[in-house]
Amino acid sequence: MQKSNHHVFMEALVRRIREDDPEFTVFHEEFYRMQAGLAGELKVKNRLADYPFKKDYGVLFNFECLNARGFSHQIDALLITAHFVMILEVKQIAGQLSYNPKLHEFSRRAENGSEENLANPFDQAYRHQLFIEEILEQHNIQIPVHHLVVIANYRAKLDPSLESMPIIHLSGLPNFLENLFEQFPATNHSPKLLQTLFEK
């Protein structure tokens, strides 16, 4: 699985930082989170490899680039079909996950009972969606673009507050894709040609 540029940077940093550095624990914790995230992305990669796609498709993992305003995008997986384009935001986290849509607050209650707020994956994925739509619009290509948060840790429990949100456990990904293929008819856009737009 290809590592992001930031992951490579953090890997080098944790090898060099001294234990007596005030930021030692912070950097190591972030690196361990990135390692867990990479493991989750590998699970998604294997699940997609096992999925019996009936037509051509393309997948870009750890897709990184800059938008026109100079800000970076790092997309865990970008699934490209003739029916739709899907942004997959992969999370390898445990505990009970909940969401307050009015406040855009995504939180977790860990197995030890502690609670913490996490970066909102829905806003992250939606930002990526707007970016992908912008690229397609520049090329006058009309195809549905969606985003989905995929939980790759089976120990995570999704709170009922998440029922209306685009989030599923990894095991449900094949069924989710089947429903999308039925919902959206095929366009005349080749997935291989679409993929070249994002690889430039």
GROMACS .gro file of N, CA, C and O in nm, residues 94-170:
model
  308
   94ALA      N    1  -1.186   0.243   1.688
   94ALA     CA    2  -1.275   0.161   1.770
   94ALA      C    3  -1.357   0.250   1.862
   94ALA      O    4  -1.344   0.372   1.860
   95GLY      N    5  -1.443   0.188   1.942
   95GLY     CA    6  -1.526   0.262   2.035
   95GLY      C    7  -1.662   0.292   1.976
   95GLY      O    8  -1.695   0.249   1.865
   96GLN      N    9  -1.743   0.365   2.050
   96GLN     CA   10  -1.876   0.403   2.003
   96GLN      C   11  -1.867   0.541   1.939
   96GLN      O   12  -1.828   0.639   2.002
   97LEU      N   13  -1.905   0.547   1.812
   97LEU     CA   14  -1.896   0.671   1.736
   97LEU      C   15  -2.032   0.738   1.728
   97LEU      O   16  -2.134   0.671   1.707
   98SER      N   17  -2.035   0.868   1.744
   98SER     CA   18  -2.161   0.942   1.737
   98SER      C   19  -2.137   1.075   1.666
   98SER      O   20  -2.023   1.118   1.647
   99TYR      N   21  -2.248   1.139   1.630
   99TYR     CA   22  -2.238   1.262   1.550
   99TYR      C   23  -2.349   1.358   1.585
   99TYR      O   24  -2.465   1.319   1.601
  100ASN      N   25  -2.312   1.486   1.597
  100ASN     CA   26  -2.410   1.593   1.615
  100ASN      C   27  -2.410   1.675   1.486
  100ASN      O   28  -2.320   1.756   1.465
  101PRO      N   29  -2.508   1.653   1.398
  101PRO     CA   30  -2.506   1.720   1.267
  101PRO      C   31  -2.518   1.872   1.275
  101PRO      O   32  -2.462   1.943   1.191
  102LYS      N   33  -2.589   1.924   1.375
  102LYS     CA   34  -2.603   2.069   1.386
  102LYS      C   35  -2.470   2.136   1.416
  102LYS      O   36  -2.443   2.248   1.371
  103LEU      N   37  -2.387   2.068   1.493
  103LEU     CA   38  -2.257   2.124   1.531
  103LEU      C   39  -2.142   2.068   1.448
  103LEU      O   40  -2.028   2.108   1.467
  104HIS      N   41  -2.173   1.974   1.359
  104HIS     CA   42  -2.069   1.906   1.279
  104HIS      C   43  -1.963   1.845   1.372
  104HIS      O   44  -1.843   1.851   1.346
  105GLU      N   45  -2.011   1.783   1.480
  105GLU     CA   46  -1.921   1.730   1.583
  105GLU      C   47  -1.923   1.577   1.579
  105GLU      O   48  -2.027   1.514   1.599
  106PHE      N   49  -1.807   1.519   1.553
  106PHE     CA   50  -1.791   1.374   1.545
  106PHE      C   51  -1.712   1.331   1.668
  106PHE      O   52  -1.604   1.384   1.696
  107SER      N   53  -1.765   1.236   1.744
  107SER     CA   54  -1.701   1.201   1.870
  107SER      C   55  -1.696   1.050   1.891
  107SER      O   56  -1.766   0.973   1.824
  108ARG      N   57  -1.614   1.010   1.986
  108ARG     CA   58  -1.596   0.869   2.017
  108ARG      C   59  -1.594   0.847   2.167
  108ARG      O   60  -1.531   0.922   2.241
  109ARG      N   61  -1.663   0.744   2.210
  109ARG     CA   62  -1.651   0.697   2.349
  109ARG      C   63  -1.566   0.570   2.343
  109ARG      O   64  -1.609   0.469   2.285
  110ALA      N   65  -1.449   0.574   2.401
  110ALA     CA   66  -1.357   0.461   2.396
  110ALA      C   67  -1.406   0.349   2.487
  110ALA      O   68  -1.497   0.367   2.569
  111GLU      N   69  -1.344   0.233   2.474
  111GLU     CA   70  -1.384   0.117   2.553
  111GLU      C   71  -1.360   0.139   2.702
  111GLU      O   72  -1.425   0.076   2.786
  112ASN      N   73  -1.268   0.228   2.738
  112ASN     CA   74  -1.243   0.257   2.879
  112ASN      C   75  -1.336   0.366   2.934
  112ASN      O   76  -1.322   0.408   3.049
  113GLY      N   77  -1.431   0.413   2.850
  113GLY     CA   78  -1.528   0.512   2.894
  113GLY      C   79  -1.491   0.656   2.864
  113GLY      O   80  -1.576   0.746   2.879
  114SER      N   81  -1.368   0.682   2.826
  114SER     CA   82  -1.328   0.819   2.797
  114SER      C   83  -1.391   0.866   2.665
  114SER      O   84  -1.419   0.786   2.576
  115GLU      N   85  -1.413   0.996   2.654
  115GLU     CA   86  -1.473   1.053   2.535
  115GLU      C   87  -1.380   1.157   2.474
  115GLU      O   88  -1.308   1.226   2.545
  116GLU      N   89  -1.383   1.165   2.341
  116GLU     CA   90  -1.302   1.265   2.272
  116GLU      C   91  -1.367   1.300   2.139
  116GLU      O   92  -1.439   1.220   2.079
  117ASN      N   93  -1.344   1.424   2.097
  117ASN     CA   94  -1.388   1.467   1.965
  117ASN      C   95  -1.279   1.432   1.863
  117ASN      O   96  -1.160   1.447   1.891
  118LEU      N   97  -1.323   1.388   1.746
  118LEU     CA   98  -1.232   1.353   1.637
  118LEU      C   99  -1.257   1.445   1.519
  118LEU      O  100  -1.362   1.509   1.510
  119ALA      N  101  -1.160   1.449   1.429
  119ALA     CA  102  -1.181   1.526   1.306
  119ALA      C  103  -1.304   1.473   1.234
  119ALA      O  104  -1.325   1.351   1.225
  120ASN      N  105  -1.388   1.564   1.186
  120ASN     CA  106  -1.514   1.526   1.124
  120ASN      C  107  -1.488   1.464   0.985
  120ASN      O  108  -1.452   1.534   0.891
  121PRO      N  109  -1.507   1.332   0.970
  121PRO     CA  110  -1.477   1.268   0.841
  121PRO      C  111  -1.576   1.306   0.731
  121PRO      O  112  -1.542   1.301   0.613
  122PHE      N  113  -1.698   1.347   0.769
  122PHE     CA  114  -1.797   1.385   0.668
  122PHE      C  115  -1.758   1.516   0.600
  122PHE      O  116  -1.769   1.531   0.478
  123ASP      N  117  -1.711   1.611   0.680
  123ASP     CA  118  -1.665   1.737   0.622
  123ASP      C  119  -1.539   1.717   0.539
  123ASP      O  120  -1.520   1.780   0.435
  124GLN      N  121  -1.451   1.627   0.586
  124GLN     CA  122  -1.330   1.596   0.510
  124GLN      C  123  -1.367   1.540   0.373
  124GLN      O  124  -1.316   1.586   0.269
  125ALA      N  125  -1.455   1.439   0.373
  125ALA     CA  126  -1.492   1.373   0.247
  125ALA      C  127  -1.572   1.466   0.156
  125ALA      O  128  -1.556   1.463   0.034
  126TYR      N  129  -1.657   1.551   0.215
  126TYR     CA  130  -1.735   1.644   0.133
  126TYR      C  131  -1.644   1.746   0.066
  126TYR      O  132  -1.666   1.785  -0.050
  127ARG      N  133  -1.541   1.791   0.137
  127ARG     CA  134  -1.443   1.882   0.077
  127ARG      C  135  -1.377   1.816  -0.044
  127ARG      O  136  -1.360   1.880  -0.149
  128HIS      N  137  -1.342   1.689  -0.031
  128HIS     CA  138  -1.284   1.616  -0.144
  128HIS      C  139  -1.384   1.605  -0.259
  128HIS      O  140  -1.348   1.615  -0.376
  129GLN      N  141  -1.511   1.583  -0.223
  129GLN     CA  142  -1.614   1.571  -0.327
  129GLN      C  143  -1.624   1.699  -0.409
  129GLN      O  144  -1.633   1.694  -0.533
  130LEU      N  145  -1.624   1.812  -0.342
  130LEU     CA  146  -1.631   1.940  -0.414
  130LEU      C  147  -1.512   1.956  -0.508
  130LEU      O  148  -1.526   2.008  -0.619
  131PHE      N  149  -1.397   1.911  -0.463
  131PHE     CA  150  -1.275   1.919  -0.545
  131PHE      C  151  -1.287   1.831  -0.670
  131PHE      O  152  -1.256   1.875  -0.781
  132ILE      N  153  -1.332   1.709  -0.653
  132ILE     CA  154  -1.348   1.617  -0.767
  132ILE      C  155  -1.453   1.671  -0.864
  132ILE      O  156  -1.434   1.667  -0.987
  133GLU      N  157  -1.562   1.724  -0.810
  133GLU     CA  158  -1.665   1.783  -0.897
  133GLU      C  159  -1.610   1.901  -0.976
  133GLU      O  160  -1.647   1.921  -1.092
  134GLU      N  161  -1.521   1.977  -0.913
  134GLU     CA  162  -1.460   2.092  -0.979
  134GLU      C  163  -1.374   2.045  -1.098
  134GLU      O  164  -1.380   2.106  -1.206
  135ILE      N  165  -1.298   1.940  -1.079
  135ILE     CA  166  -1.216   1.887  -1.188
  135ILE      C  167  -1.304   1.839  -1.304
  135ILE      O  168  -1.277   1.868  -1.421
  136LEU      N  169  -1.409   1.764  -1.270
  136LEU     CA  170  -1.498   1.712  -1.374
  136LEU      C  171  -1.567   1.826  -1.449
  136LEU      O  172  -1.583   1.820  -1.572
  137GLU      N  173  -1.609   1.928  -1.376
  137GLU     CA  174  -1.676   2.043  -1.438
  137GLU      C  175  -1.582   2.115  -1.535
  137GLU      O  176  -1.626   2.161  -1.641
  138GLN      N  177  -1.456   2.124  -1.501
  138GLN     CA  178  -1.358   2.188  -1.589
  138GLN      C  179  -1.348   2.115  -1.723
  138GLN      O  180  -1.311   2.176  -1.824
  139HIS      N  181  -1.379   1.987  -1.723
  139HIS     CA  182  -1.373   1.906  -1.846
  139HIS      C  183  -1.512   1.878  -1.903
  139HIS      O  184  -1.527   1.792  -1.990
  140ASN      N  185  -1.612   1.951  -1.851
  140ASN     CA  186  -1.751   1.936  -1.898
  140ASN      C  187  -1.799   1.791  -1.890
  140ASN      O  188  -1.867   1.740  -1.979
  141ILE      N  189  -1.765   1.726  -1.779
  141ILE     CA  190  -1.805   1.586  -1.757
  141ILE      C  191  -1.911   1.583  -1.648
  141ILE      O  192  -1.889   1.635  -1.538
  142GLN      N  193  -2.022   1.523  -1.681
  142GLN     CA  194  -2.131   1.511  -1.585
  142GLN      C  195  -2.146   1.365  -1.543
  142GLN      O  196  -2.180   1.279  -1.623
  143ILE      N  197  -2.115   1.340  -1.417
  143ILE     CA  198  -2.128   1.207  -1.359
  143ILE      C  199  -2.146   1.226  -1.208
  143ILE      O  200  -2.084   1.316  -1.149
  144PRO      N  201  -2.232   1.148  -1.145
  144PRO     CA  202  -2.254   1.165  -1.001
  144PRO      C  203  -2.125   1.142  -0.921
  144PRO      O  204  -2.048   1.049  -0.950
  145VAL      N  205  -2.104   1.227  -0.822
  145VAL     CA  206  -1.990   1.213  -0.731
  145VAL      C  207  -2.045   1.201  -0.590
  145VAL      O  208  -2.128   1.281  -0.548
  146HIS      N  209  -2.000   1.101  -0.518
  146HIS     CA  210  -2.047   1.078  -0.382
  146HIS      C  211  -1.929   1.055  -0.289
  146HIS      O  212  -1.817   1.030  -0.334
  147HIS      N  213  -1.957   1.064  -0.160
  147HIS     CA  214  -1.854   1.032  -0.061
  147HIS      C  215  -1.912   0.937   0.043
  147HIS      O  216  -2.033   0.937   0.068
  148LEU      N  217  -1.823   0.857   0.099
  148LEU     CA  218  -1.865   0.757   0.197
  148LEU      C  219  -1.753   0.738   0.299
  148LEU      O  220  -1.636   0.724   0.262
  149VAL      N  221  -1.790   0.737   0.426
  149VAL     CA  222  -1.695   0.706   0.533
  149VAL      C  223  -1.704   0.556   0.561
  149VAL      O  224  -1.812   0.504   0.589
  150VAL      N  225  -1.591   0.489   0.551
  150VAL     CA  226  -1.586   0.344   0.570
  150VAL      C  227  -1.510   0.314   0.699
  150VAL      O  228  -1.393   0.350   0.713
  151ILE      N  229  -1.576   0.248   0.793
  151ILE     CA  230  -1.515   0.210   0.919
  151ILE      C  231  -1.454   0.071   0.902
  151ILE      O  232  -1.527  -0.027   0.882
  152ALA      N  233  -1.322   0.063   0.909
  152ALA     CA  234  -1.252  -0.062   0.882
  152ALA      C  235  -1.222  -0.142   1.009
  152ALA      O  236  -1.161  -0.248   1.001
  153ASN      N  237  -1.265  -0.092   1.124
  153ASN     CA  238  -1.243  -0.163   1.250
  153ASN      C  239  -1.377  -0.219   1.297
  153ASN      O  240  -1.468  -0.144   1.333
  154TYR      N  241  -1.388  -0.352   1.299
  154TYR     CA  242  -1.516  -0.414   1.335
  154TYR      C  243  -1.555  -0.388   1.480
  154TYR      O  244  -1.671  -0.407   1.518
  155ARG      N  245  -1.460  -0.343   1.561
  155ARG     CA  246  -1.491  -0.317   1.702
  155ARG      C  247  -1.560  -0.183   1.722
  155ARG      O  248  -1.605  -0.153   1.832
  156ALA      N  249  -1.567  -0.103   1.618
  156ALA     CA  250  -1.637   0.026   1.629
  156ALA      C  251  -1.789   0.002   1.629
  156ALA      O  252  -1.840  -0.081   1.554
  157LYS      N  253  -1.858   0.078   1.712
  157LYS     CA  254  -2.003   0.072   1.718
  157LYS      C  255  -2.059   0.206   1.672
  157LYS      O  256  -2.023   0.310   1.726
  158LEU      N  257  -2.148   0.202   1.573
  158LEU     CA  258  -2.204   0.325   1.518
  158LEU      C  259  -2.332   0.360   1.593
  158LEU      O  260  -2.430   0.285   1.594
  159ASP      N  261  -2.332   0.476   1.654
  159ASP     CA  262  -2.446   0.526   1.730
  159ASP      C  263  -2.563   0.554   1.636
  159ASP      O  264  -2.542   0.586   1.519
  160PRO      N  265  -2.688   0.542   1.684
  160PRO     CA  266  -2.804   0.574   1.599
  160PRO      C  267  -2.801   0.714   1.539
  160PRO      O  268  -2.865   0.739   1.436
  161SER      N  269  -2.725   0.807   1.599
  161SER     CA  270  -2.716   0.943   1.545
  161SER      C  271  -2.649   0.944   1.408
  161SER      O  272  -2.654   1.045   1.336
  162LEU      N  273  -2.588   0.832   1.368
  162LEU     CA  274  -2.518   0.823   1.240
  162LEU      C  275  -2.602   0.758   1.129
  162LEU      O  276  -2.556   0.745   1.016
  163GLU      N  277  -2.726   0.718   1.162
  163GLU     CA  278  -2.806   0.641   1.067
  163GLU      C  279  -2.831   0.714   0.936
  163GLU      O  280  -2.839   0.651   0.831
  164SER      N  281  -2.843   0.844   0.938
  164SER     CA  282  -2.872   0.919   0.815
  164SER      C  283  -2.746   0.970   0.746
  164SER      O  284  -2.755   1.039   0.645
  165MET      N  285  -2.630   0.936   0.800
  165MET     CA  286  -2.504   0.986   0.745
  165MET      C  287  -2.442   0.882   0.651
  165MET      O  288  -2.468   0.763   0.663
  166PRO      N  289  -2.357   0.928   0.558
  166PRO     CA  290  -2.292   0.835   0.465
  166PRO      C  291  -2.175   0.763   0.533
  166PRO      O  292  -2.058   0.796   0.513
  167ILE      N  293  -2.207   0.664   0.616
  167ILE     CA  294  -2.106   0.590   0.689
  167ILE      C  295  -2.151   0.445   0.703
  167ILE      O  296  -2.269   0.419   0.730
  168ILE      N  297  -2.059   0.353   0.682
  168ILE     CA  298  -2.089   0.211   0.696
  168ILE      C  299  -1.966   0.137   0.748
  168ILE      O  300  -1.854   0.188   0.740
  169HIS      N  301  -1.990   0.017   0.799
  169HIS     CA  302  -1.879  -0.073   0.826
  169HIS      C  303  -1.830  -0.131   0.694
  169HIS      O  304  -1.906  -0.146   0.598
  170LEU      N  305  -1.703  -0.166   0.690
  170LEU     CA  306  -1.641  -0.218   0.569
  170LEU      C  307  -1.716  -0.339   0.512
  170LEU      O  308  -1.727  -0.354   0.391
   0.00000   0.00000   0.00000
